[in-house]
Structure formats: C-alpha cells, structure tokens
Amino acid sequence: MQTLEIRPAAAADLPAITEIYEHAVRYGTATFELIPPDLDEMTRRFNVLMEGGFPYFVAALEGRVVGYAYAGAYRPRPAYRFTVENSVYLQPAIHRRGVGLKLLQRLIAECEARGYRQMIAVIGDSANAGSIGVHTKCGFQMIGTHPDVGFKFGRWLDTVMMQRALGAGGTTLPAG
C-alpha cells in the first residue's frame, strides 16, 4: 500500500469528503440518509463539529483523501457530554485495506486525549460485517441490534449498537 497519512480534516478536504459520503448514501446501507447532502450541507456539518471541539480526521494516500472519521455528540443533553458517537467512511476501492481501522484507532486516541469516556458506534445494516469487524478489533462490545428500524433500497435494515470505554471509562469521575 502507498504511504497512508492520517491528519486533521480541513475545509479544503470537504469536496472529497462530500464525494465519499455521496457514494455511501446512494449505494450503501452504512448510512440511512436517502438524499446525499451537497457540499454546502457537508460544510455546515463540518463547522458544527469543529465549533463543538470534536475531532475529525481524513486518511490520504499520495495526498488524495480516501476516507474520513469523526466523533460528534452522542445526544444533545448535557449528561451525555462525555460520550461521543463515531463515523467512519471510505472510498469503496479502499475497503478491506486497513484504512478504516487506522482512522478509527486515531479517532479513539484523540477522543481519549480530549477526556471523553465512552464511544458509541451506530452501524447501519447488521450485514455490515466490515464495520462490525473493525469496531470489534478496536475493542468495541456489541450492545444490541435494533431490528428493522430503517427502510432503504426497498428493504428493512437493522442498526447495530456497539460501545467502547475511552480511558478510564465509567470507573472514575470525569475531570469536568
């Protein structure tokens, strides 16, 4: 594999990020969105995460963005402030080459450094063995499956819930 660079995402990466996500929306079941958001909407979403102080990374091969990962608020209520939900998306041609694993590992390390205590993965489609496998390799535990909660491509889809403690997890009180 060419040299992989994982770095913080920048506004200049948003066209490539938008293209990757558009493919996931149009052809995949990892996301339950039905209409791909345009660059303006993806920029708005990126800015919300940046303003919230959340980590957002891209994976680049030979300077070309081939994947991205970010953490965002799990739920908006203040009691959830130490819990994040992750997202990882890759260009289809890059699947099964370890890029998603490296992105998720970097994201986990950064979330731990920022004091978050739990990470939740909401995985679209219980048949998404690749995503479930990557999360398992990164220490996530299966929490449960919500059967038939999404309807896309003319069929019902499950969501799989996985969770991983970050740092001390729930064994100590958070710093703030």
PDB file of C-alpha atoms in Angstrom:
ATOM      1  CA  MET A   1       0.000   0.000   0.000  1.00  0.00           C
ATOM      2  CA  GLN A   2       1.139   3.551  -0.635  1.00  0.00           C
ATOM      3  CA  THR A   3       2.052   5.719   2.332  1.00  0.00           C
ATOM      4  CA  LEU A   4      -1.057   6.474   4.360  1.00  0.00           C
ATOM      5  CA  GLU A   5      -1.357   9.819   6.089  1.00  0.00           C
ATOM      6  CA  ILE A   6      -3.978  10.385   8.764  1.00  0.00           C
ATOM      7  CA  ARG A   7      -4.370  14.044   9.641  1.00  0.00           C
ATOM      8  CA  PRO A   8      -6.944  16.511  10.929  1.00  0.00           C
ATOM      9  CA  ALA A   9      -9.545  17.358   8.317  1.00  0.00           C
ATOM     10  CA  ALA A  10      -9.575  20.836   6.820  1.00  0.00           C
ATOM     11  CA  ALA A  11     -12.149  22.786   4.839  1.00  0.00           C
ATOM     12  CA  ALA A  12     -10.163  22.003   1.668  1.00  0.00           C
ATOM     13  CA  ASP A  13     -10.934  18.301   2.214  1.00  0.00           C
ATOM     14  CA  LEU A  14     -14.691  18.789   2.138  1.00  0.00           C
ATOM     15  CA  PRO A  15     -15.212  18.222  -1.613  1.00  0.00           C
ATOM     16  CA  ALA A  16     -13.551  14.786  -1.325  1.00  0.00           C
ATOM     17  CA  ILE A  17     -15.432  14.026   1.905  1.00  0.00           C
ATOM     18  CA  THR A  18     -18.702  15.015   0.229  1.00  0.00           C
ATOM     19  CA  GLU A  19     -17.945  12.705  -2.707  1.00  0.00           C
ATOM     20  CA  ILE A  20     -17.154   9.759  -0.417  1.00  0.00           C
ATOM     21  CA  TYR A  21     -20.337  10.294   1.579  1.00  0.00           C
ATOM     22  CA  GLU A  22     -22.441  10.759  -1.561  1.00  0.00           C
ATOM     23  CA  HIS A  23     -21.429   7.295  -2.730  1.00  0.00           C
ATOM     24  CA  ALA A  24     -22.268   5.826   0.702  1.00  0.00           C
ATOM     25  CA  VAL A  25     -25.721   7.432   0.608  1.00  0.00           C
ATOM     26  CA  ARG A  26     -26.508   6.429  -2.978  1.00  0.00           C
ATOM     27  CA  TYR A  27     -25.233   2.857  -2.900  1.00  0.00           C
ATOM     28  CA  GLY A  28     -24.654   1.740   0.675  1.00  0.00           C
ATOM     29  CA  THR A  29     -26.520   0.916   3.839  1.00  0.00           C
ATOM     30  CA  ALA A  30     -23.991   2.242   6.354  1.00  0.00           C
ATOM     31  CA  THR A  31     -25.978   5.475   6.406  1.00  0.00           C
ATOM     32  CA  PHE A  32     -29.743   5.709   6.379  1.00  0.00           C
ATOM     33  CA  GLU A  33     -29.736   9.062   4.584  1.00  0.00           C
ATOM     34  CA  LEU A  34     -31.588   8.796   1.292  1.00  0.00           C
ATOM     35  CA  ILE A  35     -30.539  12.024  -0.444  1.00  0.00           C
ATOM     36  CA  PRO A  36     -26.828  12.898  -0.485  1.00  0.00           C
ATOM     37  CA  PRO A  37     -26.105  16.237   1.156  1.00  0.00           C
ATOM     38  CA  ASP A  38     -24.356  18.768  -1.044  1.00  0.00           C
ATOM     39  CA  LEU A  39     -21.062  20.493  -0.305  1.00  0.00           C
ATOM     40  CA  ASP A  40     -22.789  23.383   1.489  1.00  0.00           C
ATOM     41  CA  GLU A  41     -24.549  20.983   3.885  1.00  0.00           C
ATOM     42  CA  MET A  42     -21.398  18.939   4.464  1.00  0.00           C
ATOM     43  CA  THR A  43     -19.557  22.190   5.201  1.00  0.00           C
ATOM     44  CA  ARG A  44     -22.255  23.181   7.690  1.00  0.00           C
ATOM     45  CA  ARG A  45     -21.978  19.786   9.413  1.00  0.00           C
ATOM     46  CA  PHE A  46     -18.177  20.031   9.493  1.00  0.00           C
ATOM     47  CA  ASN A  47     -18.357  23.510  11.033  1.00  0.00           C
ATOM     48  CA  VAL A  48     -20.777  22.331  13.738  1.00  0.00           C
ATOM     49  CA  LEU A  49     -18.311  19.598  14.732  1.00  0.00           C
ATOM     50  CA  MET A  50     -15.345  21.981  14.666  1.00  0.00           C
ATOM     51  CA  GLU A  51     -17.203  24.588  16.741  1.00  0.00           C
ATOM     52  CA  GLY A  52     -18.129  21.829  19.215  1.00  0.00           C
ATOM     53  CA  GLY A  53     -14.458  20.893  19.597  1.00  0.00           C
ATOM     54  CA  PHE A  54     -14.875  17.386  18.180  1.00  0.00           C
ATOM     55  CA  PRO A  55     -12.101  15.512  16.336  1.00  0.00           C
ATOM     56  CA  TYR A  56     -12.340  14.989  12.579  1.00  0.00           C
ATOM     57  CA  PHE A  57      -9.665  13.185  10.535  1.00  0.00           C
ATOM     58  CA  VAL A  58      -9.011  12.281   6.933  1.00  0.00           C
ATOM     59  CA  ALA A  59      -6.945   9.454   5.508  1.00  0.00           C
ATOM     60  CA  ALA A  60      -4.917  10.399   2.440  1.00  0.00           C
ATOM     61  CA  LEU A  61      -2.913   8.302   0.011  1.00  0.00           C
ATOM     62  CA  GLU A  62      -0.466  10.246  -2.144  1.00  0.00           C
ATOM     63  CA  GLY A  63      -2.221  13.428  -0.976  1.00  0.00           C
ATOM     64  CA  ARG A  64      -5.666  12.223  -2.095  1.00  0.00           C
ATOM     65  CA  VAL A  65      -8.396  11.897   0.563  1.00  0.00           C
ATOM     66  CA  VAL A  66      -9.692   8.307   0.565  1.00  0.00           C
ATOM     67  CA  GLY A  67     -11.556   8.232   3.873  1.00  0.00           C
ATOM     68  CA  TYR A  68     -12.595  10.189   6.905  1.00  0.00           C
ATOM     69  CA  ALA A  69     -13.667   9.694  10.500  1.00  0.00           C
ATOM     70  CA  TYR A  70     -15.099  11.972  13.139  1.00  0.00           C
ATOM     71  CA  ALA A  71     -16.692  11.932  16.546  1.00  0.00           C
ATOM     72  CA  GLY A  72     -19.695  14.005  17.462  1.00  0.00           C
ATOM     73  CA  ALA A  73     -22.157  14.378  20.264  1.00  0.00           C
ATOM     74  CA  TYR A  74     -23.955  11.134  21.054  1.00  0.00           C
ATOM     75  CA  ARG A  75     -27.015  13.007  22.325  1.00  0.00           C
ATOM     76  CA  PRO A  76     -27.583  16.736  22.913  1.00  0.00           C
ATOM     77  CA  ARG A  77     -28.445  16.632  26.630  1.00  0.00           C
ATOM     78  CA  PRO A  78     -25.604  17.704  28.948  1.00  0.00           C
ATOM     79  CA  ALA A  79     -25.446  14.414  30.851  1.00  0.00           C
ATOM     80  CA  TYR A  80     -24.106  12.807  27.644  1.00  0.00           C
ATOM     81  CA  ARG A  81     -21.211  15.288  27.300  1.00  0.00           C
ATOM     82  CA  PHE A  82     -18.537  12.629  27.952  1.00  0.00           C
ATOM     83  CA  THR A  83     -19.951  10.247  25.320  1.00  0.00           C
ATOM     84  CA  VAL A  84     -19.323  10.534  21.588  1.00  0.00           C
ATOM     85  CA  GLU A  85     -20.622   8.727  18.538  1.00  0.00           C
ATOM     86  CA  ASN A  86     -18.187   7.880  15.772  1.00  0.00           C
ATOM     87  CA  SER A  87     -18.499   7.812  11.996  1.00  0.00           C
ATOM     88  CA  VAL A  88     -16.041   6.307   9.505  1.00  0.00           C
ATOM     89  CA  TYR A  89     -16.440   6.384   5.718  1.00  0.00           C
ATOM     90  CA  LEU A  90     -14.100   5.217   2.968  1.00  0.00           C
ATOM     91  CA  GLN A  91     -13.950   5.270  -0.799  1.00  0.00           C
ATOM     92  CA  PRO A  92     -15.228   1.867  -1.967  1.00  0.00           C
ATOM     93  CA  ALA A  93     -11.903   0.999  -3.651  1.00  0.00           C
ATOM     94  CA  ILE A  94     -10.086   1.372  -0.310  1.00  0.00           C
ATOM     95  CA  HIS A  95     -12.252  -1.029   1.718  1.00  0.00           C
ATOM     96  CA  ARG A  96     -10.561  -4.001   3.406  1.00  0.00           C
ATOM     97  CA  ARG A  97      -7.083  -2.451   3.294  1.00  0.00           C
ATOM     98  CA  GLY A  98      -6.797  -1.377   6.930  1.00  0.00           C
ATOM     99  CA  VAL A  99      -7.542   2.306   6.357  1.00  0.00           C
ATOM    100  CA  GLY A 100     -10.780   2.284   8.354  1.00  0.00           C
ATOM    101  CA  LEU A 101      -9.007   0.566  11.239  1.00  0.00           C
ATOM    102  CA  LYS A 102      -6.241   3.174  11.293  1.00  0.00           C
ATOM    103  CA  LEU A 103      -8.753   6.031  11.128  1.00  0.00           C
ATOM    104  CA  LEU A 104     -10.787   4.583  13.985  1.00  0.00           C
ATOM    105  CA  GLN A 105      -7.687   3.949  16.112  1.00  0.00           C
ATOM    106  CA  ARG A 106      -6.585   7.570  15.637  1.00  0.00           C
ATOM    107  CA  LEU A 107     -10.072   8.825  16.448  1.00  0.00           C
ATOM    108  CA  ILE A 108     -10.221   6.738  19.636  1.00  0.00           C
ATOM    109  CA  ALA A 109      -6.818   8.011  20.795  1.00  0.00           C
ATOM    110  CA  GLU A 110      -7.834  11.616  20.170  1.00  0.00           C
ATOM    111  CA  CYS A 111     -11.161  11.218  21.973  1.00  0.00           C
ATOM    112  CA  GLU A 112      -9.349   9.726  24.970  1.00  0.00           C
ATOM    113  CA  ALA A 113      -6.902  12.644  24.960  1.00  0.00           C
ATOM    114  CA  ARG A 114      -9.847  15.062  24.994  1.00  0.00           C
ATOM    115  CA  GLY A 115     -11.364  13.401  28.052  1.00  0.00           C
ATOM    116  CA  TYR A 116     -14.294  11.568  26.527  1.00  0.00           C
ATOM    117  CA  ARG A 117     -15.225   8.378  28.402  1.00  0.00           C
ATOM    118  CA  GLN A 118     -17.448   6.349  26.058  1.00  0.00           C
ATOM    119  CA  MET A 119     -17.697   5.921  22.293  1.00  0.00           C
ATOM    120  CA  ILE A 120     -20.842   4.635  20.631  1.00  0.00           C
ATOM    121  CA  ALA A 121     -20.985   3.144  17.148  1.00  0.00           C
ATOM    122  CA  VAL A 122     -24.369   3.078  15.456  1.00  0.00           C
ATOM    123  CA  ILE A 123     -23.723   0.804  12.498  1.00  0.00           C
ATOM    124  CA  GLY A 124     -26.224   0.821   9.683  1.00  0.00           C
ATOM    125  CA  ASP A 125     -27.212  -2.639   8.454  1.00  0.00           C
ATOM    126  CA  SER A 126     -26.465  -5.678  10.587  1.00  0.00           C
ATOM    127  CA  ALA A 127     -24.948  -7.268   7.456  1.00  0.00           C
ATOM    128  CA  ASN A 128     -22.154  -4.660   7.517  1.00  0.00           C
ATOM    129  CA  ALA A 129     -19.532  -7.194   8.610  1.00  0.00           C
ATOM    130  CA  GLY A 130     -16.621  -4.929   7.701  1.00  0.00           C
ATOM    131  CA  SER A 131     -17.657  -2.142  10.039  1.00  0.00           C
ATOM    132  CA  ILE A 132     -18.645  -4.529  12.818  1.00  0.00           C
ATOM    133  CA  GLY A 133     -15.274  -6.262  12.465  1.00  0.00           C
ATOM    134  CA  VAL A 134     -13.251  -3.032  12.563  1.00  0.00           C
ATOM    135  CA  HIS A 135     -15.110  -1.874  15.661  1.00  0.00           C
ATOM    136  CA  THR A 136     -14.563  -5.261  17.321  1.00  0.00           C
ATOM    137  CA  LYS A 137     -10.812  -5.049  16.568  1.00  0.00           C
ATOM    138  CA  CYS A 138     -10.799  -1.659  18.275  1.00  0.00           C
ATOM    139  CA  GLY A 139     -12.323  -3.031  21.474  1.00  0.00           C
ATOM    140  CA  PHE A 140     -15.998  -2.251  20.956  1.00  0.00           C
ATOM    141  CA  GLN A 141     -18.540  -4.555  22.552  1.00  0.00           C
ATOM    142  CA  MET A 142     -21.844  -5.483  20.970  1.00  0.00           C
ATOM    143  CA  ILE A 143     -24.640  -3.715  22.842  1.00  0.00           C
ATOM    144  CA  GLY A 144     -27.565  -4.790  20.719  1.00  0.00           C
ATOM    145  CA  THR A 145     -29.422  -4.645  17.453  1.00  0.00           C
ATOM    146  CA  HIS A 146     -32.442  -2.553  16.595  1.00  0.00           C
ATOM    147  CA  PRO A 147     -34.206  -4.708  14.015  1.00  0.00           C
ATOM    148  CA  ASP A 148     -35.990  -3.216  11.024  1.00  0.00           C
ATOM    149  CA  VAL A 149     -35.643   0.450  12.016  1.00  0.00           C
ATOM    150  CA  GLY A 150     -34.545   1.786   8.613  1.00  0.00           C
ATOM    151  CA  PHE A 151     -36.098   1.372   5.194  1.00  0.00           C
ATOM    152  CA  LYS A 152     -33.771   1.851   2.228  1.00  0.00           C
ATOM    153  CA  PHE A 153     -33.439   0.261  -1.203  1.00  0.00           C
ATOM    154  CA  GLY A 154     -36.843  -1.388  -0.796  1.00  0.00           C
ATOM    155  CA  ARG A 155     -35.952  -3.354   2.316  1.00  0.00           C
ATOM    156  CA  TRP A 156     -35.861  -3.085   6.088  1.00  0.00           C
ATOM    157  CA  LEU A 157     -32.470  -2.577   7.719  1.00  0.00           C
ATOM    158  CA  ASP A 158     -31.234  -3.053  11.268  1.00  0.00           C
ATOM    159  CA  THR A 159     -28.851  -0.864  13.211  1.00  0.00           C
ATOM    160  CA  VAL A 160     -26.171  -2.427  15.343  1.00  0.00           C
ATOM    161  CA  MET A 161     -25.110  -0.672  18.539  1.00  0.00           C
ATOM    162  CA  MET A 162     -21.548  -1.115  19.780  1.00  0.00           C
ATOM    163  CA  GLN A 163     -19.757   0.652  22.617  1.00  0.00           C
ATOM    164  CA  ARG A 164     -16.197   1.124  23.838  1.00  0.00           C
ATOM    165  CA  ALA A 165     -14.910   2.714  27.009  1.00  0.00           C
ATOM    166  CA  LEU A 166     -12.388   5.500  26.499  1.00  0.00           C
ATOM    167  CA  GLY A 167      -9.625   5.988  29.040  1.00  0.00           C
ATOM    168  CA  ALA A 168     -10.969   5.151  32.478  1.00  0.00           C
ATOM    169  CA  GLY A 169     -14.475   4.816  31.069  1.00  0.00           C
ATOM    170  CA  GLY A 170     -17.044   4.815  33.834  1.00  0.00           C
ATOM    171  CA  THR A 171     -14.659   3.650  36.568  1.00  0.00           C
ATOM    172  CA  THR A 172     -13.765   7.171  37.762  1.00  0.00           C
ATOM    173  CA  LEU A 173     -15.447  10.558  37.771  1.00  0.00           C
ATOM    174  CA  PRO A 174     -14.647  12.837  34.819  1.00  0.00           C
ATOM    175  CA  ALA A 175     -12.459  15.898  35.307  1.00  0.00           C
ATOM    176  CA  GLY A 176     -15.129  18.385  34.350  1.00  0.00           C
TER     177      GLY A 176
END
